[in-house]
Amino acid sequence: MGAANLKELVAAIGDELLARIAGAGPGLPAGDGRSGEQACTGCRKQCVESCPSRAQAVIAAGAERISAGEGVAGVDASIARLIDHTLLKPEATRDDIRRLCAEARRYGFASVCVNPYWTALAARELAGSPVKVCAVAGFPLGASLASIKKAEAEAALQDGAREIDMVMNIGALRSGELEVVEQEIRLAADACHRRGAILKVILETGLLEDGQKAAACVLAKLAGADFVKTSTGFGPSGATVRDVALMRLVVGPGMGVKAAGGIRTRQDLERMVAAGATRIGASAGVRILEGTA
């Protein structure tokens, strides 16, 4: 697809979806989304942002995977099976990664998510376990060349990763260079799919306007990615209910949405799931899952 045609397609889709988010187009009800009921006191017609219980009527969603930080203990088995057990701190040590993997194996988490250097260690620690290894690429800035991101993903896959979380080229998207973003995602998605792995594309929504968020989701879907993800956790802000709802609306029910960044309580988690998240990244996993303050 040519660059001009791609821009026209993304712009048209973005305009339609943003109109629906605002309650002005077909597919989503206007107001608070509850036909025949009174609106909330002080309603701003932004229920996807301020009232997640009603966002469920707008965005059909259900949790498939939740990611949480190291140290999780005493969690419900049904919750554990949804978790990407995550440790991306630059100061993490070999012992920290081993502990992360031991917890993942013990509690039956879906995966561990680590920086590329630790992929091989995590794969060895989890050998014979159903727990997968997820590695990041282009992390956390997204400003690497597409060829570097592809090579980074391929190296991690060679070392045992089965999921890749790649930061898209944020500056290229903001510059209107949509074909650059689509091509880099396609390269990484193809590399993952050749090895039976999946690709999650991190948008860093805190740096984007709504139209740019919608465009990024469209590009990720066109390029064959499996998930879109809100944030790295290292950017200016993390996930919001409104961003998750917007992303879910853009990608539809057949693609994953991962909310990450600033999710610290069980209530935060439930709000994101209600808005459409199918995975949730959090460094406060222990407090979330144990329900402590």
mmCIF file of C-alpha atoms in Angstrom:
data_model
loop_
_atom_site.group_PDB
_atom_site.id
_atom_site.type_symbol
_atom_site.label_atom_id
_atom_site.label_comp_id
_atom_site.label_asym_id
_atom_site.label_seq_id
_atom_site.Cartn_x
_atom_site.Cartn_y
_atom_site.Cartn_z
ATOM 1 C CA MET A 1 0.000 0.000 0.000
ATOM 2 C CA GLY A 2 1.359 3.425 -0.951
ATOM 3 C CA ALA A 3 2.121 6.026 1.680
ATOM 4 C CA ALA A 4 -0.643 8.367 0.486
ATOM 5 C CA ASN A 5 -3.264 5.603 0.434
ATOM 6 C CA LEU A 6 -2.179 4.406 3.869
ATOM 7 C CA LYS A 7 -2.557 7.882 5.333
ATOM 8 C CA GLU A 8 -6.016 8.271 3.793
ATOM 9 C CA LEU A 9 -7.140 4.903 5.133
ATOM 10 C CA VAL A 10 -5.829 5.541 8.645
ATOM 11 C CA ALA A 11 -7.301 9.053 8.708
ATOM 12 C CA ALA A 12 -10.730 7.801 7.639
ATOM 13 C CA ILE A 13 -10.761 5.010 10.201
ATOM 14 C CA GLY A 14 -9.467 7.318 12.920
ATOM 15 C CA ASP A 15 -12.113 9.946 12.269
ATOM 16 C CA GLU A 16 -14.900 7.372 12.416
ATOM 17 C CA LEU A 17 -13.645 5.780 15.603
ATOM 18 C CA LEU A 18 -13.082 9.053 17.405
ATOM 19 C CA ALA A 19 -16.613 10.084 16.471
ATOM 20 C CA ARG A 20 -17.875 6.876 18.069
ATOM 21 C CA ILE A 21 -15.831 7.467 21.217
ATOM 22 C CA ALA A 22 -17.488 10.870 21.482
ATOM 23 C CA GLY A 23 -20.900 9.224 21.159
ATOM 24 C CA ALA A 24 -21.611 11.033 17.902
ATOM 25 C CA GLY A 25 -21.572 8.112 15.485
ATOM 26 C CA PRO A 26 -23.246 4.748 14.989
ATOM 27 C CA GLY A 27 -22.153 1.766 17.056
ATOM 28 C CA LEU A 28 -21.884 3.432 20.455
ATOM 29 C CA PRO A 29 -24.736 5.067 22.346
ATOM 30 C CA ALA A 30 -24.549 8.757 23.113
ATOM 31 C CA GLY A 31 -24.479 10.019 26.689
ATOM 32 C CA ASP A 32 -23.775 7.486 29.395
ATOM 33 C CA GLY A 33 -24.484 4.399 27.298
ATOM 34 C CA ARG A 34 -27.578 3.291 29.244
ATOM 35 C CA SER A 35 -30.602 3.701 27.030
ATOM 36 C CA GLY A 36 -33.658 4.832 28.969
ATOM 37 C CA GLU A 37 -31.760 5.626 32.174
ATOM 38 C CA GLN A 38 -30.953 8.933 33.749
ATOM 39 C CA ALA A 39 -27.497 10.324 33.209
ATOM 40 C CA CYS A 40 -25.140 10.645 36.156
ATOM 41 C CA THR A 41 -25.079 13.846 38.149
ATOM 42 C CA GLY A 42 -22.497 16.083 36.539
ATOM 43 C CA CYS A 43 -22.206 13.727 33.545
ATOM 44 C CA ARG A 44 -19.558 14.848 31.059
ATOM 45 C CA LYS A 45 -20.462 12.117 28.528
ATOM 46 C CA GLN A 46 -17.081 10.513 29.108
ATOM 47 C CA CYS A 47 -18.196 7.282 30.739
ATOM 48 C CA VAL A 48 -15.273 5.328 29.309
ATOM 49 C CA GLU A 49 -12.981 7.582 31.301
ATOM 50 C CA SER A 50 -14.890 8.157 34.523
ATOM 51 C CA CYS A 51 -17.296 5.213 34.890
ATOM 52 C CA PRO A 52 -15.782 1.865 33.919
ATOM 53 C CA SER A 53 -18.828 -0.131 34.997
ATOM 54 C CA ARG A 54 -20.717 1.490 32.146
ATOM 55 C CA ALA A 55 -17.820 1.239 29.761
ATOM 56 C CA GLN A 56 -18.480 -2.500 29.750
ATOM 57 C CA ALA A 57 -21.756 -1.796 27.933
ATOM 58 C CA VAL A 58 -19.740 0.032 25.289
ATOM 59 C CA ILE A 59 -16.677 -2.201 24.998
ATOM 60 C CA ALA A 60 -17.166 -5.952 25.272
ATOM 61 C CA ALA A 61 -14.085 -7.314 27.045
ATOM 62 C CA GLY A 62 -12.737 -10.069 29.246
ATOM 63 C CA ALA A 63 -9.324 -10.693 30.819
ATOM 64 C CA GLU A 64 -7.014 -13.136 29.046
ATOM 65 C CA ARG A 65 -3.693 -12.152 30.622
ATOM 66 C CA ILE A 66 -2.533 -9.862 33.459
ATOM 67 C CA SER A 67 1.086 -8.906 34.040
ATOM 68 C CA ALA A 68 2.511 -8.102 37.440
ATOM 69 C CA GLY A 69 5.814 -7.461 39.145
ATOM 70 C CA GLU A 70 8.053 -9.808 41.079
ATOM 71 C CA GLY A 71 7.244 -11.199 44.514
ATOM 72 C CA VAL A 72 3.666 -12.348 43.946
ATOM 73 C CA ALA A 73 2.471 -14.839 46.547
ATOM 74 C CA GLY A 74 -0.804 -16.350 47.671
ATOM 75 C CA VAL A 75 -2.719 -15.541 44.499
ATOM 76 C CA ASP A 76 -5.804 -17.213 43.116
ATOM 77 C CA ALA A 77 -4.856 -19.845 40.530
ATOM 78 C CA SER A 78 -7.343 -18.471 38.011
ATOM 79 C CA ILE A 79 -5.692 -15.051 38.285
ATOM 80 C CA ALA A 80 -2.185 -16.501 38.104
ATOM 81 C CA ARG A 81 -2.892 -18.121 34.752
ATOM 82 C CA LEU A 82 -3.581 -14.642 33.327
ATOM 83 C CA ILE A 83 -0.338 -13.031 34.497
ATOM 84 C CA ASP A 84 2.737 -11.914 32.557
ATOM 85 C CA HIS A 85 5.154 -11.831 35.505
ATOM 86 C CA THR A 86 7.265 -8.765 34.752
ATOM 87 C CA LEU A 87 10.662 -7.385 35.757
ATOM 88 C CA LEU A 88 12.144 -4.731 33.458
ATOM 89 C CA LYS A 89 14.113 -2.653 35.953
ATOM 90 C CA PRO A 90 17.599 -1.910 34.596
ATOM 91 C CA GLU A 91 19.148 -2.763 37.961
ATOM 92 C CA ALA A 92 17.628 -6.273 38.080
ATOM 93 C CA THR A 93 20.249 -8.915 38.871
ATOM 94 C CA ARG A 94 20.674 -12.562 37.896
ATOM 95 C CA ASP A 95 19.253 -13.586 41.271
ATOM 96 C CA ASP A 96 16.255 -11.310 40.741
ATOM 97 C CA ILE A 97 15.498 -12.997 37.411
ATOM 98 C CA ARG A 98 15.883 -16.454 38.930
ATOM 99 C CA ARG A 99 13.448 -15.489 41.697
ATOM 100 C CA LEU A 100 11.007 -14.119 39.115
ATOM 101 C CA CYS A 101 11.124 -17.399 37.179
ATOM 102 C CA ALA A 102 10.769 -19.512 40.331
ATOM 103 C CA GLU A 103 7.637 -17.562 41.264
ATOM 104 C CA ALA A 104 6.257 -17.928 37.748
ATOM 105 C CA ARG A 105 6.846 -21.673 37.786
ATOM 106 C CA ARG A 106 5.417 -22.056 41.301
ATOM 107 C CA TYR A 107 2.212 -20.123 40.688
ATOM 108 C CA GLY A 108 1.645 -21.069 37.052
ATOM 109 C CA PHE A 109 1.886 -17.627 35.492
ATOM 110 C CA ALA A 110 1.460 -17.324 31.731
ATOM 111 C CA SER A 111 4.892 -15.775 31.143
ATOM 112 C CA VAL A 112 7.775 -13.807 32.545
ATOM 113 C CA CYS A 113 8.611 -10.514 30.811
ATOM 114 C CA VAL A 114 12.285 -9.516 30.927
ATOM 115 C CA ASN A 115 14.892 -7.420 29.167
ATOM 116 C CA PRO A 116 16.640 -9.203 26.255
ATOM 117 C CA TYR A 117 19.869 -9.869 28.165
ATOM 118 C CA TRP A 118 17.973 -12.145 30.543
ATOM 119 C CA THR A 119 15.993 -14.092 27.927
ATOM 120 C CA ALA A 120 18.320 -17.102 27.779
ATOM 121 C CA LEU A 121 18.538 -17.329 31.579
ATOM 122 C CA ALA A 122 14.765 -17.151 31.913
ATOM 123 C CA ALA A 123 14.334 -19.828 29.249
ATOM 124 C CA ARG A 124 16.738 -22.136 31.108
ATOM 125 C CA GLU A 125 15.048 -21.513 34.440
ATOM 126 C CA LEU A 126 11.630 -22.274 32.941
ATOM 127 C CA ALA A 127 12.614 -25.284 30.820
ATOM 128 C CA GLY A 128 9.958 -27.970 31.065
ATOM 129 C CA SER A 129 7.424 -25.463 32.377
ATOM 130 C CA PRO A 130 4.370 -24.136 30.494
ATOM 131 C CA VAL A 131 5.408 -20.600 31.506
ATOM 132 C CA LYS A 132 6.523 -18.611 28.439
ATOM 133 C CA VAL A 133 9.317 -16.050 28.178
ATOM 134 C CA CYS A 134 8.487 -12.558 26.881
ATOM 135 C CA ALA A 135 11.275 -10.132 25.915
ATOM 136 C CA VAL A 136 11.117 -6.454 24.995
ATOM 137 C CA ALA A 137 12.532 -4.852 21.831
ATOM 138 C CA GLY A 138 13.269 -1.208 21.052
ATOM 139 C CA PHE A 139 12.667 -0.626 24.740
ATOM 140 C CA PRO A 140 11.864 1.859 26.177
ATOM 141 C CA LEU A 141 12.223 4.665 23.581
ATOM 142 C CA GLY A 142 11.198 3.001 20.311
ATOM 143 C CA ALA A 143 13.725 5.092 18.373
ATOM 144 C CA SER A 144 15.877 2.236 17.073
ATOM 145 C CA LEU A 145 16.010 1.412 13.374
ATOM 146 C CA ALA A 146 13.483 -1.163 12.195
ATOM 147 C CA SER A 147 16.316 -3.527 11.293
ATOM 148 C CA ILE A 148 17.673 -3.285 14.846
ATOM 149 C CA LYS A 149 14.280 -4.000 16.395
ATOM 150 C CA LYS A 150 13.862 -6.997 14.112
ATOM 151 C CA ALA A 151 17.332 -8.273 14.984
ATOM 152 C CA GLU A 152 16.673 -7.749 18.687
ATOM 153 C CA ALA A 153 13.421 -9.671 18.443
ATOM 154 C CA GLU A 154 15.059 -12.480 16.467
ATOM 155 C CA ALA A 155 17.895 -12.777 18.983
ATOM 156 C CA ALA A 156 15.411 -13.003 21.852
ATOM 157 C CA LEU A 157 13.378 -15.599 19.974
ATOM 158 C CA GLN A 158 16.556 -17.581 19.357
ATOM 159 C CA ASP A 159 17.259 -17.430 23.095
ATOM 160 C CA GLY A 160 13.837 -18.822 23.941
ATOM 161 C CA ALA A 161 11.341 -15.936 23.958
ATOM 162 C CA ARG A 162 7.837 -16.722 22.721
ATOM 163 C CA GLU A 163 6.439 -13.216 23.042
ATOM 164 C CA ILE A 164 7.944 -9.858 22.080
ATOM 165 C CA ASP A 165 6.829 -6.454 23.390
ATOM 166 C CA MET A 166 8.183 -3.904 20.879
ATOM 167 C CA VAL A 167 8.022 -0.119 21.247
ATOM 168 C CA MET A 168 6.923 1.464 17.975
ATOM 169 C CA ASN A 169 8.703 4.447 16.426
ATOM 170 C CA ILE A 170 6.827 7.180 18.291
ATOM 171 C CA GLY A 171 8.573 10.075 16.564
ATOM 172 C CA ALA A 172 7.837 8.665 13.110
ATOM 173 C CA LEU A 173 4.147 8.329 13.962
ATOM 174 C CA ARG A 174 4.001 11.877 15.310
ATOM 175 C CA SER A 175 5.718 13.064 12.105
ATOM 176 C CA GLY A 176 3.057 11.432 9.940
ATOM 177 C CA GLU A 177 5.463 8.785 8.616
ATOM 178 C CA LEU A 178 2.864 6.058 8.866
ATOM 179 C CA GLU A 179 4.501 3.749 6.346
ATOM 180 C CA VAL A 180 7.653 3.655 8.495
ATOM 181 C CA VAL A 181 5.651 2.541 11.519
ATOM 182 C CA GLU A 182 3.644 -0.029 9.552
ATOM 183 C CA GLN A 183 6.764 -1.526 7.979
ATOM 184 C CA GLU A 184 8.700 -1.875 11.232
ATOM 185 C CA ILE A 185 5.746 -3.564 12.919
ATOM 186 C CA ARG A 186 5.325 -5.901 9.945
ATOM 187 C CA LEU A 187 9.012 -6.869 10.053
ATOM 188 C CA ALA A 188 8.819 -7.714 13.756
ATOM 189 C CA ALA A 189 5.451 -9.479 13.439
ATOM 190 C CA ASP A 190 6.730 -11.661 10.599
ATOM 191 C CA ALA A 191 9.845 -12.550 12.611
ATOM 192 C CA CYS A 192 7.690 -13.555 15.578
ATOM 193 C CA HIS A 193 5.135 -15.514 13.593
ATOM 194 C CA ARG A 194 7.785 -17.525 11.757
ATOM 195 C CA ARG A 195 8.763 -18.944 15.153
ATOM 196 C CA GLY A 196 5.238 -19.341 16.463
ATOM 197 C CA ALA A 197 5.589 -16.316 18.773
ATOM 198 C CA ILE A 198 3.384 -13.249 19.197
ATOM 199 C CA LEU A 199 4.080 -9.528 18.943
ATOM 200 C CA LYS A 200 2.716 -6.788 21.210
ATOM 201 C CA VAL A 201 3.224 -3.202 20.010
ATOM 202 C CA ILE A 202 3.768 -0.555 22.694
ATOM 203 C CA LEU A 203 2.302 2.820 21.658
ATOM 204 C CA GLU A 204 3.400 5.002 24.615
ATOM 205 C CA THR A 205 -0.005 6.666 24.658
ATOM 206 C CA GLY A 206 1.151 9.408 27.047
ATOM 207 C CA LEU A 207 3.025 10.962 24.111
ATOM 208 C CA LEU A 208 0.156 10.749 21.600
ATOM 209 C CA GLU A 209 -3.047 12.592 20.777
ATOM 210 C CA ASP A 210 -6.238 10.586 20.330
ATOM 211 C CA GLY A 211 -5.988 10.579 16.554
ATOM 212 C CA GLN A 212 -2.416 9.337 16.764
ATOM 213 C CA LYS A 213 -3.415 6.564 19.183
ATOM 214 C CA ALA A 214 -6.130 5.444 16.773
ATOM 215 C CA ALA A 215 -3.699 5.587 13.844
ATOM 216 C CA ALA A 216 -1.125 3.512 15.726
ATOM 217 C CA CYS A 217 -3.728 0.854 16.502
ATOM 218 C CA VAL A 218 -4.828 0.700 12.880
ATOM 219 C CA LEU A 219 -1.218 0.357 11.711
ATOM 220 C CA ALA A 220 -0.485 -2.395 14.228
ATOM 221 C CA LYS A 221 -3.524 -4.340 13.107
ATOM 222 C CA LEU A 222 -2.747 -3.880 9.397
ATOM 223 C CA ALA A 223 0.839 -5.006 9.992
ATOM 224 C CA GLY A 224 -0.199 -8.252 11.694
ATOM 225 C CA ALA A 225 0.616 -7.545 15.353
ATOM 226 C CA ASP A 226 -1.211 -9.601 17.960
ATOM 227 C CA PHE A 227 -1.584 -6.952 20.688
ATOM 228 C CA VAL A 228 -1.412 -3.224 21.181
ATOM 229 C CA LYS A 229 -0.092 -2.015 24.536
ATOM 230 C CA THR A 230 -0.515 1.388 26.147
ATOM 231 C CA SER A 231 2.818 2.189 27.751
ATOM 232 C CA THR A 232 6.337 1.133 28.658
ATOM 233 C CA GLY A 233 6.047 2.240 32.272
ATOM 234 C CA PHE A 234 9.049 4.496 31.626
ATOM 235 C CA GLY A 235 7.163 7.254 29.754
ATOM 236 C CA PRO A 236 5.444 10.447 30.957
ATOM 237 C CA SER A 237 2.240 8.668 31.950
ATOM 238 C CA GLY A 238 0.714 5.240 32.007
ATOM 239 C CA ALA A 239 -2.546 3.609 31.042
ATOM 240 C CA THR A 240 -5.909 5.336 31.313
ATOM 241 C CA VAL A 241 -9.360 3.820 31.058
ATOM 242 C CA ARG A 242 -10.153 6.111 28.155
ATOM 243 C CA ASP A 243 -7.058 5.059 26.194
ATOM 244 C CA VAL A 244 -7.820 1.391 26.735
ATOM 245 C CA ALA A 245 -11.415 1.872 25.582
ATOM 246 C CA LEU A 246 -10.247 3.776 22.508
ATOM 247 C CA MET A 247 -7.711 1.076 21.638
ATOM 248 C CA ARG A 248 -10.271 -1.695 22.085
ATOM 249 C CA LEU A 249 -12.721 0.106 19.843
ATOM 250 C CA VAL A 250 -10.094 0.556 17.126
ATOM 251 C CA VAL A 251 -8.741 -2.992 17.052
ATOM 252 C CA GLY A 252 -12.052 -4.779 17.653
ATOM 253 C CA PRO A 253 -12.618 -7.958 19.650
ATOM 254 C CA GLY A 254 -10.125 -10.169 17.813
ATOM 255 C CA MET A 255 -6.897 -8.437 18.877
ATOM 256 C CA GLY A 256 -5.320 -8.113 22.303
ATOM 257 C CA VAL A 257 -5.077 -4.875 24.285
ATOM 258 C CA LYS A 258 -2.564 -4.581 27.118
ATOM 259 C CA ALA A 259 -2.793 -1.776 29.664
ATOM 260 C CA ALA A 260 0.445 -0.948 31.471
ATOM 261 C CA GLY A 261 1.821 1.875 33.566
ATOM 262 C CA GLY A 262 0.473 3.281 36.828
ATOM 263 C CA ILE A 263 -1.810 0.334 37.634
ATOM 264 C CA ARG A 264 -1.340 -0.172 41.377
ATOM 265 C CA THR A 265 -4.559 -1.571 42.838
ATOM 266 C CA ARG A 266 -7.104 -4.278 42.146
ATOM 267 C CA GLN A 267 -9.596 -1.520 41.401
ATOM 268 C CA ASP A 268 -7.229 -0.072 38.775
ATOM 269 C CA LEU A 269 -6.967 -3.513 37.222
ATOM 270 C CA GLU A 270 -10.721 -4.025 37.131
ATOM 271 C CA ARG A 271 -11.265 -0.604 35.567
ATOM 272 C CA MET A 272 -8.872 -1.437 32.743
ATOM 273 C CA VAL A 273 -10.442 -4.840 32.120
ATOM 274 C CA ALA A 274 -13.902 -3.251 32.075
ATOM 275 C CA ALA A 275 -12.677 -0.799 29.441
ATOM 276 C CA GLY A 276 -11.382 -3.576 27.193
ATOM 277 C CA ALA A 277 -7.926 -4.644 28.359
ATOM 278 C CA THR A 278 -7.072 -8.319 27.905
ATOM 279 C CA ARG A 279 -3.725 -8.015 29.702
ATOM 280 C CA ILE A 280 -2.587 -5.580 32.373
ATOM 281 C CA GLY A 281 0.998 -4.691 33.200
ATOM 282 C CA ALA A 282 1.794 -3.625 36.769
ATOM 283 C CA SER A 283 4.866 -3.414 38.959
ATOM 284 C CA ALA A 284 2.605 -3.485 42.037
ATOM 285 C CA GLY A 285 1.481 -7.028 41.360
ATOM 286 C CA VAL A 286 1.741 -8.217 44.953
ATOM 287 C CA ARG A 287 -0.523 -5.468 46.288
ATOM 288 C CA ILE A 288 -2.974 -5.900 43.406
ATOM 289 C CA LEU A 289 -3.340 -9.643 43.753
ATOM 290 C CA GLU A 290 -3.293 -9.767 47.543
ATOM 291 C CA GLY A 291 -5.676 -6.821 47.796
ATOM 292 C CA THR A 292 -3.450 -4.850 50.164
ATOM 293 C CA ALA A 293 -3.136 -1.071 50.199
#
